[in-house]
Amino acid sequence: MTRLPEEEHPNKAFGWAARDSYGVLSPFKFSRRATGEKDVAFKVLYCGICHSDLHMAKNEWGTSIYPLVPGHEIAGEVTEVGSEVQKFKVGDRVGVGCLVGSCRSCDSCKDNLENYCPKMVLTYGAKYYDGTITYGGYSDTMVADEHFIVRIPDNMPLDAAAPLLCAGITVYSPLRYYELDRPSLHIGVVGLGGLGHVAVKFAKAMGVKVTVISTSPNKKKEALENLGADSFLVSRDQDQLQGAIGTLDGIIDTVSAQHPVLPLLALLKSHGKLVLLGAPEKPLELPVFPLIQGRKVIGGSLIGGMKETQEMIDFAAKHDVKPDIEVIAMDYVNTAMERLLKADVKYRFVIDIGNTLKIPS
C-alpha cells in the first residue's frame, strides 16, 4: 500500500445522511471498507448535488436504504492506492460518478458499457459485493475499485468537474451514440436545467447548431447570450413551434416532468431522433403516426460507461466545457435541496466538502 502519513485510516468516515423519507440530512459517522488491492481511496473535496439525490433522500423511487449518504458527482485527491493499482498514485486528481461496480463479464461490460450491466452497483444506496451498503460523496472519504475511478485533467477545476461525472456524461453519451455530434446538424435541447445547460455547452463544443426549447420565455437571454445557443423556442407558443416544424435533426429531452412528445416529434426532420433523458413518474403518451410517417426514432440513454466518461471529461477540459455552478457549504445542503425542488439554482449546486465538512471532535 502507498499512503500519505498524515491520513487517517480510510475505514473511518464522516458525512451527512438522510435517516428516513422526510429526506432531511444530518451529520453521520460510518465506515468505509479498507483499501483493497485494486482500490483507490481519496479525500473528497467537492460533490455535486444531482436531482436524483433529492429523489433518493425522500425515497420517491421506493428503493432507498437508510441511513442514506447521497452524492455521485464526487471529486477529490488520492490518499491511498492498493498494491495492484496501475493507473493512479497518491496525489492524483480523481472522481467517481454514478457507479462503483459491475460484473465485468457481460456483453455490456465487454463493450465498455458498465452502465447497462444488469449487476451494476450504484455509488450510493446499493448493495456492494461484500454485502455492505454503498455510501456516496456527501462525505470526507471515498474508496472504489480503480476501474470506476476517473482521472480529472489538471486544467479542469475540481468543483466544475464534479457535476460532469453525472450531468456531463448523461448528455455527452447520447450526443455521441445517436450521432448528433456532427457540425452539419441542428439539434434541440428541451429544458434548461442541470442537464440541459451542459447539453448546450457540449453540443456547441462539437460544432452543432443548437435550439433551446423551454416552457419559460425568460430563459431566452440566458440561453442565447450566456450559453451560446443559436435560437430559442417557447414550447407553449404554437406560432413559434409551427415555424420550426421539420427543422431539427435530433432532440435531447432533459425534462423529467410530464410533458407531451407530439409537438417535439413535429420539430424533427424525417429520420430525426428524439432522445429522452428525464424520467417522468407516469408513462408518456406515444403517438405512432409521426414516427411512421417520418421514420423517426424515440430513444433513451443512461449516464455512460467508464471509458466514455473519461473521454467526456478529457473533451470537456480540452474545449473548456464547464457547468455553471453554485458552490455551497455542507451545512447548507438541506436549504439547497429545497431550492433544487423549486429549480432555484443556476445550474448545479456543488458542496465544498474539503473546506466546510466539519468533523465533530
PDB file of C-alpha atoms in Angstrom, residues 130-293:
ATOM      1  CA  ASP A 130     -19.317  -7.764   0.195  1.00  0.00           C
ATOM      2  CA  GLY A 131     -22.899  -7.236   1.366  1.00  0.00           C
ATOM      3  CA  THR A 132     -22.356  -3.689   2.647  1.00  0.00           C
ATOM      4  CA  ILE A 133     -24.450  -0.720   1.515  1.00  0.00           C
ATOM      5  CA  THR A 134     -22.678   1.879  -0.611  1.00  0.00           C
ATOM      6  CA  TYR A 135     -22.356   5.444   0.692  1.00  0.00           C
ATOM      7  CA  GLY A 136     -21.960   8.449  -1.603  1.00  0.00           C
ATOM      8  CA  GLY A 137     -19.915  11.607  -1.770  1.00  0.00           C
ATOM      9  CA  TYR A 138     -21.548  13.804   0.863  1.00  0.00           C
ATOM     10  CA  SER A 139     -18.635  12.572   2.978  1.00  0.00           C
ATOM     11  CA  ASP A 140     -14.949  13.132   3.657  1.00  0.00           C
ATOM     12  CA  THR A 141     -13.518   9.990   2.010  1.00  0.00           C
ATOM     13  CA  MET A 142     -14.286   7.589  -0.826  1.00  0.00           C
ATOM     14  CA  VAL A 143     -12.991   4.125  -1.744  1.00  0.00           C
ATOM     15  CA  ALA A 144     -13.631   2.486  -5.127  1.00  0.00           C
ATOM     16  CA  ASP A 145     -12.124  -0.062  -7.494  1.00  0.00           C
ATOM     17  CA  GLU A 146      -9.713   1.724  -9.824  1.00  0.00           C
ATOM     18  CA  HIS A 147     -11.786   0.661 -12.842  1.00  0.00           C
ATOM     19  CA  PHE A 148     -14.523   3.046 -11.677  1.00  0.00           C
ATOM     20  CA  ILE A 149     -12.221   5.971 -10.949  1.00  0.00           C
ATOM     21  CA  VAL A 150     -11.980   8.836 -13.454  1.00  0.00           C
ATOM     22  CA  ARG A 151      -8.819  10.921 -13.848  1.00  0.00           C
ATOM     23  CA  ILE A 152      -9.578  14.657 -13.782  1.00  0.00           C
ATOM     24  CA  PRO A 153      -7.294  16.721 -16.076  1.00  0.00           C
ATOM     25  CA  ASP A 154      -5.108  19.330 -14.402  1.00  0.00           C
ATOM     26  CA  ASN A 155      -6.765  22.220 -16.240  1.00  0.00           C
ATOM     27  CA  MET A 156     -10.266  21.245 -15.073  1.00  0.00           C
ATOM     28  CA  PRO A 157     -11.196  22.761 -11.674  1.00  0.00           C
ATOM     29  CA  LEU A 158     -12.400  20.063  -9.291  1.00  0.00           C
ATOM     30  CA  ASP A 159     -15.580  21.940  -8.342  1.00  0.00           C
ATOM     31  CA  ALA A 160     -16.570  22.220 -12.019  1.00  0.00           C
ATOM     32  CA  ALA A 161     -15.531  18.623 -12.747  1.00  0.00           C
ATOM     33  CA  ALA A 162     -17.857  17.121 -10.133  1.00  0.00           C
ATOM     34  CA  PRO A 163     -21.220  17.654 -11.947  1.00  0.00           C
ATOM     35  CA  LEU A 164     -19.751  16.402 -15.216  1.00  0.00           C
ATOM     36  CA  LEU A 165     -19.481  12.922 -13.655  1.00  0.00           C
ATOM     37  CA  CYS A 166     -23.278  12.613 -13.809  1.00  0.00           C
ATOM     38  CA  ALA A 167     -24.855  15.529 -15.701  1.00  0.00           C
ATOM     39  CA  GLY A 168     -21.953  15.737 -18.152  1.00  0.00           C
ATOM     40  CA  ILE A 169     -21.819  12.096 -19.178  1.00  0.00           C
ATOM     41  CA  THR A 170     -25.634  11.866 -19.228  1.00  0.00           C
ATOM     42  CA  VAL A 171     -25.780  14.340 -22.131  1.00  0.00           C
ATOM     43  CA  TYR A 172     -22.416  13.575 -23.775  1.00  0.00           C
ATOM     44  CA  SER A 173     -23.143   9.870 -24.290  1.00  0.00           C
ATOM     45  CA  PRO A 174     -26.380  10.294 -26.313  1.00  0.00           C
ATOM     46  CA  LEU A 175     -24.858  13.064 -28.420  1.00  0.00           C
ATOM     47  CA  ARG A 176     -22.145  10.585 -29.441  1.00  0.00           C
ATOM     48  CA  TYR A 177     -24.221   7.391 -29.656  1.00  0.00           C
ATOM     49  CA  TYR A 178     -27.083   8.877 -31.676  1.00  0.00           C
ATOM     50  CA  GLU A 179     -24.558  10.694 -33.905  1.00  0.00           C
ATOM     51  CA  LEU A 180     -25.890  14.137 -33.030  1.00  0.00           C
ATOM     52  CA  ASP A 181     -22.318  15.399 -32.690  1.00  0.00           C
ATOM     53  CA  ARG A 182     -21.615  16.455 -36.282  1.00  0.00           C
ATOM     54  CA  PRO A 183     -21.140  20.136 -37.178  1.00  0.00           C
ATOM     55  CA  SER A 184     -23.628  19.923 -40.079  1.00  0.00           C
ATOM     56  CA  LEU A 185     -26.502  19.088 -37.724  1.00  0.00           C
ATOM     57  CA  HIS A 186     -29.122  21.182 -35.946  1.00  0.00           C
ATOM     58  CA  ILE A 187     -30.405  19.814 -32.638  1.00  0.00           C
ATOM     59  CA  GLY A 188     -32.867  20.884 -29.982  1.00  0.00           C
ATOM     60  CA  VAL A 189     -32.321  20.746 -26.223  1.00  0.00           C
ATOM     61  CA  VAL A 190     -35.522  20.562 -24.167  1.00  0.00           C
ATOM     62  CA  GLY A 191     -35.215  22.010 -20.668  1.00  0.00           C
ATOM     63  CA  LEU A 192     -32.557  24.419 -19.455  1.00  0.00           C
ATOM     64  CA  GLY A 193     -31.578  22.997 -16.081  1.00  0.00           C
ATOM     65  CA  GLY A 194     -28.668  20.989 -14.716  1.00  0.00           C
ATOM     66  CA  LEU A 195     -28.646  18.606 -17.692  1.00  0.00           C
ATOM     67  CA  GLY A 196     -29.901  20.957 -20.376  1.00  0.00           C
ATOM     68  CA  HIS A 197     -27.358  23.715 -19.915  1.00  0.00           C
ATOM     69  CA  VAL A 198     -24.489  21.203 -20.092  1.00  0.00           C
ATOM     70  CA  ALA A 199     -26.042  19.622 -23.207  1.00  0.00           C
ATOM     71  CA  VAL A 200     -25.984  23.023 -24.902  1.00  0.00           C
ATOM     72  CA  LYS A 201     -22.327  23.539 -23.987  1.00  0.00           C
ATOM     73  CA  PHE A 202     -21.198  20.105 -25.204  1.00  0.00           C
ATOM     74  CA  ALA A 203     -23.166  20.356 -28.447  1.00  0.00           C
ATOM     75  CA  LYS A 204     -21.727  23.789 -29.193  1.00  0.00           C
ATOM     76  CA  ALA A 205     -18.211  22.492 -28.446  1.00  0.00           C
ATOM     77  CA  MET A 206     -18.877  19.758 -31.038  1.00  0.00           C
ATOM     78  CA  GLY A 207     -19.789  22.431 -33.580  1.00  0.00           C
ATOM     79  CA  VAL A 208     -23.513  21.623 -33.662  1.00  0.00           C
ATOM     80  CA  LYS A 209     -26.249  24.241 -34.166  1.00  0.00           C
ATOM     81  CA  VAL A 210     -28.460  24.309 -31.058  1.00  0.00           C
ATOM     82  CA  THR A 211     -32.028  25.448 -30.390  1.00  0.00           C
ATOM     83  CA  VAL A 212     -33.143  25.548 -26.757  1.00  0.00           C
ATOM     84  CA  ILE A 213     -36.784  24.556 -26.199  1.00  0.00           C
ATOM     85  CA  SER A 214     -38.296  25.735 -22.925  1.00  0.00           C
ATOM     86  CA  THR A 215     -41.652  26.499 -21.339  1.00  0.00           C
ATOM     87  CA  SER A 216     -40.112  29.647 -19.863  1.00  0.00           C
ATOM     88  CA  PRO A 217     -39.691  32.706 -22.157  1.00  0.00           C
ATOM     89  CA  ASN A 218     -37.487  34.416 -19.548  1.00  0.00           C
ATOM     90  CA  LYS A 219     -34.714  31.878 -20.194  1.00  0.00           C
ATOM     91  CA  LYS A 220     -34.185  33.128 -23.752  1.00  0.00           C
ATOM     92  CA  LYS A 221     -31.497  35.683 -22.912  1.00  0.00           C
ATOM     93  CA  GLU A 222     -29.642  33.159 -20.740  1.00  0.00           C
ATOM     94  CA  ALA A 223     -29.750  30.512 -23.483  1.00  0.00           C
ATOM     95  CA  LEU A 224     -28.585  32.773 -26.300  1.00  0.00           C
ATOM     96  CA  GLU A 225     -26.145  35.132 -24.570  1.00  0.00           C
ATOM     97  CA  ASN A 226     -24.645  33.106 -21.735  1.00  0.00           C
ATOM     98  CA  LEU A 227     -24.800  29.521 -23.014  1.00  0.00           C
ATOM     99  CA  GLY A 228     -24.236  30.244 -26.711  1.00  0.00           C
ATOM    100  CA  ALA A 229     -27.377  28.615 -28.140  1.00  0.00           C
ATOM    101  CA  ASP A 230     -28.254  29.660 -31.700  1.00  0.00           C
ATOM    102  CA  SER A 231     -32.011  30.004 -31.238  1.00  0.00           C
ATOM    103  CA  PHE A 232     -34.798  29.625 -28.685  1.00  0.00           C
ATOM    104  CA  LEU A 233     -38.325  28.234 -28.837  1.00  0.00           C
ATOM    105  CA  VAL A 234     -41.058  28.680 -26.239  1.00  0.00           C
ATOM    106  CA  SER A 235     -42.738  25.279 -26.194  1.00  0.00           C
ATOM    107  CA  ARG A 236     -46.129  26.770 -25.268  1.00  0.00           C
ATOM    108  CA  ASP A 237     -46.092  29.206 -28.196  1.00  0.00           C
ATOM    109  CA  GLN A 238     -47.887  27.456 -31.063  1.00  0.00           C
ATOM    110  CA  ASP A 239     -46.772  30.037 -33.635  1.00  0.00           C
ATOM    111  CA  GLN A 240     -43.113  29.503 -32.749  1.00  0.00           C
ATOM    112  CA  LEU A 241     -43.490  25.732 -32.890  1.00  0.00           C
ATOM    113  CA  GLN A 242     -45.323  25.927 -36.212  1.00  0.00           C
ATOM    114  CA  GLY A 243     -42.495  27.955 -37.693  1.00  0.00           C
ATOM    115  CA  ALA A 244     -39.915  25.364 -36.616  1.00  0.00           C
ATOM    116  CA  ILE A 245     -41.639  22.197 -37.885  1.00  0.00           C
ATOM    117  CA  GLY A 246     -39.219  19.812 -39.589  1.00  0.00           C
ATOM    118  CA  THR A 247     -36.075  21.808 -38.780  1.00  0.00           C
ATOM    119  CA  LEU A 248     -34.215  19.606 -36.268  1.00  0.00           C
ATOM    120  CA  ASP A 249     -32.043  16.539 -36.865  1.00  0.00           C
ATOM    121  CA  GLY A 250     -32.347  15.441 -33.255  1.00  0.00           C
ATOM    122  CA  ILE A 251     -33.632  16.488 -29.848  1.00  0.00           C
ATOM    123  CA  ILE A 252     -32.089  15.884 -26.422  1.00  0.00           C
ATOM    124  CA  ASP A 253     -35.031  15.971 -23.982  1.00  0.00           C
ATOM    125  CA  THR A 254     -33.841  16.509 -20.404  1.00  0.00           C
ATOM    126  CA  VAL A 255     -37.244  17.167 -18.793  1.00  0.00           C
ATOM    127  CA  SER A 256     -38.364  14.763 -16.065  1.00  0.00           C
ATOM    128  CA  ALA A 257     -41.824  16.286 -15.600  1.00  0.00           C
ATOM    129  CA  GLN A 258     -44.867  15.067 -17.519  1.00  0.00           C
ATOM    130  CA  HIS A 259     -44.935  16.679 -20.986  1.00  0.00           C
ATOM    131  CA  PRO A 260     -46.277  15.902 -24.491  1.00  0.00           C
ATOM    132  CA  VAL A 261     -43.844  14.463 -27.049  1.00  0.00           C
ATOM    133  CA  LEU A 262     -46.058  15.018 -30.108  1.00  0.00           C
ATOM    134  CA  PRO A 263     -45.007  18.690 -30.561  1.00  0.00           C
ATOM    135  CA  LEU A 264     -41.350  17.633 -30.275  1.00  0.00           C
ATOM    136  CA  LEU A 265     -41.702  14.922 -32.910  1.00  0.00           C
ATOM    137  CA  ALA A 266     -43.169  17.544 -35.264  1.00  0.00           C
ATOM    138  CA  LEU A 267     -39.982  19.603 -34.951  1.00  0.00           C
ATOM    139  CA  LEU A 268     -37.869  16.706 -36.258  1.00  0.00           C
ATOM    140  CA  LYS A 269     -36.874  16.239 -39.869  1.00  0.00           C
ATOM    141  CA  SER A 270     -37.510  12.828 -41.428  1.00  0.00           C
ATOM    142  CA  HIS A 271     -35.216  10.228 -39.793  1.00  0.00           C
ATOM    143  CA  GLY A 272     -34.855  12.550 -36.782  1.00  0.00           C
ATOM    144  CA  LYS A 273     -34.176  11.242 -33.278  1.00  0.00           C
ATOM    145  CA  LEU A 274     -35.836  12.219 -30.022  1.00  0.00           C
ATOM    146  CA  VAL A 275     -33.674  11.112 -27.074  1.00  0.00           C
ATOM    147  CA  LEU A 276     -35.281  11.044 -23.617  1.00  0.00           C
ATOM    148  CA  LEU A 277     -33.019  11.569 -20.610  1.00  0.00           C
ATOM    149  CA  GLY A 278     -35.583  12.591 -17.983  1.00  0.00           C
ATOM    150  CA  ALA A 279     -37.708  10.017 -16.174  1.00  0.00           C
ATOM    151  CA  PRO A 280     -41.299  11.235 -15.653  1.00  0.00           C
ATOM    152  CA  GLU A 281     -43.178   9.405 -12.909  1.00  0.00           C
ATOM    153  CA  LYS A 282     -46.074   8.500 -15.254  1.00  0.00           C
ATOM    154  CA  PRO A 283     -45.719   6.990 -18.743  1.00  0.00           C
ATOM    155  CA  LEU A 284     -45.620   9.424 -21.639  1.00  0.00           C
ATOM    156  CA  GLU A 285     -48.239   9.164 -24.374  1.00  0.00           C
ATOM    157  CA  LEU A 286     -46.611   7.784 -27.512  1.00  0.00           C
ATOM    158  CA  PRO A 287     -48.110   8.923 -30.840  1.00  0.00           C
ATOM    159  CA  VAL A 288     -47.193   6.381 -33.523  1.00  0.00           C
ATOM    160  CA  PHE A 289     -48.211   8.063 -36.777  1.00  0.00           C
ATOM    161  CA  PRO A 290     -45.492  10.762 -36.640  1.00  0.00           C
ATOM    162  CA  LEU A 291     -42.899   8.012 -36.138  1.00  0.00           C
ATOM    163  CA  ILE A 292     -44.136   6.015 -39.121  1.00  0.00           C
ATOM    164  CA  GLN A 293     -44.579   8.954 -41.464  1.00  0.00           C
TER     165      GLN A 293
END
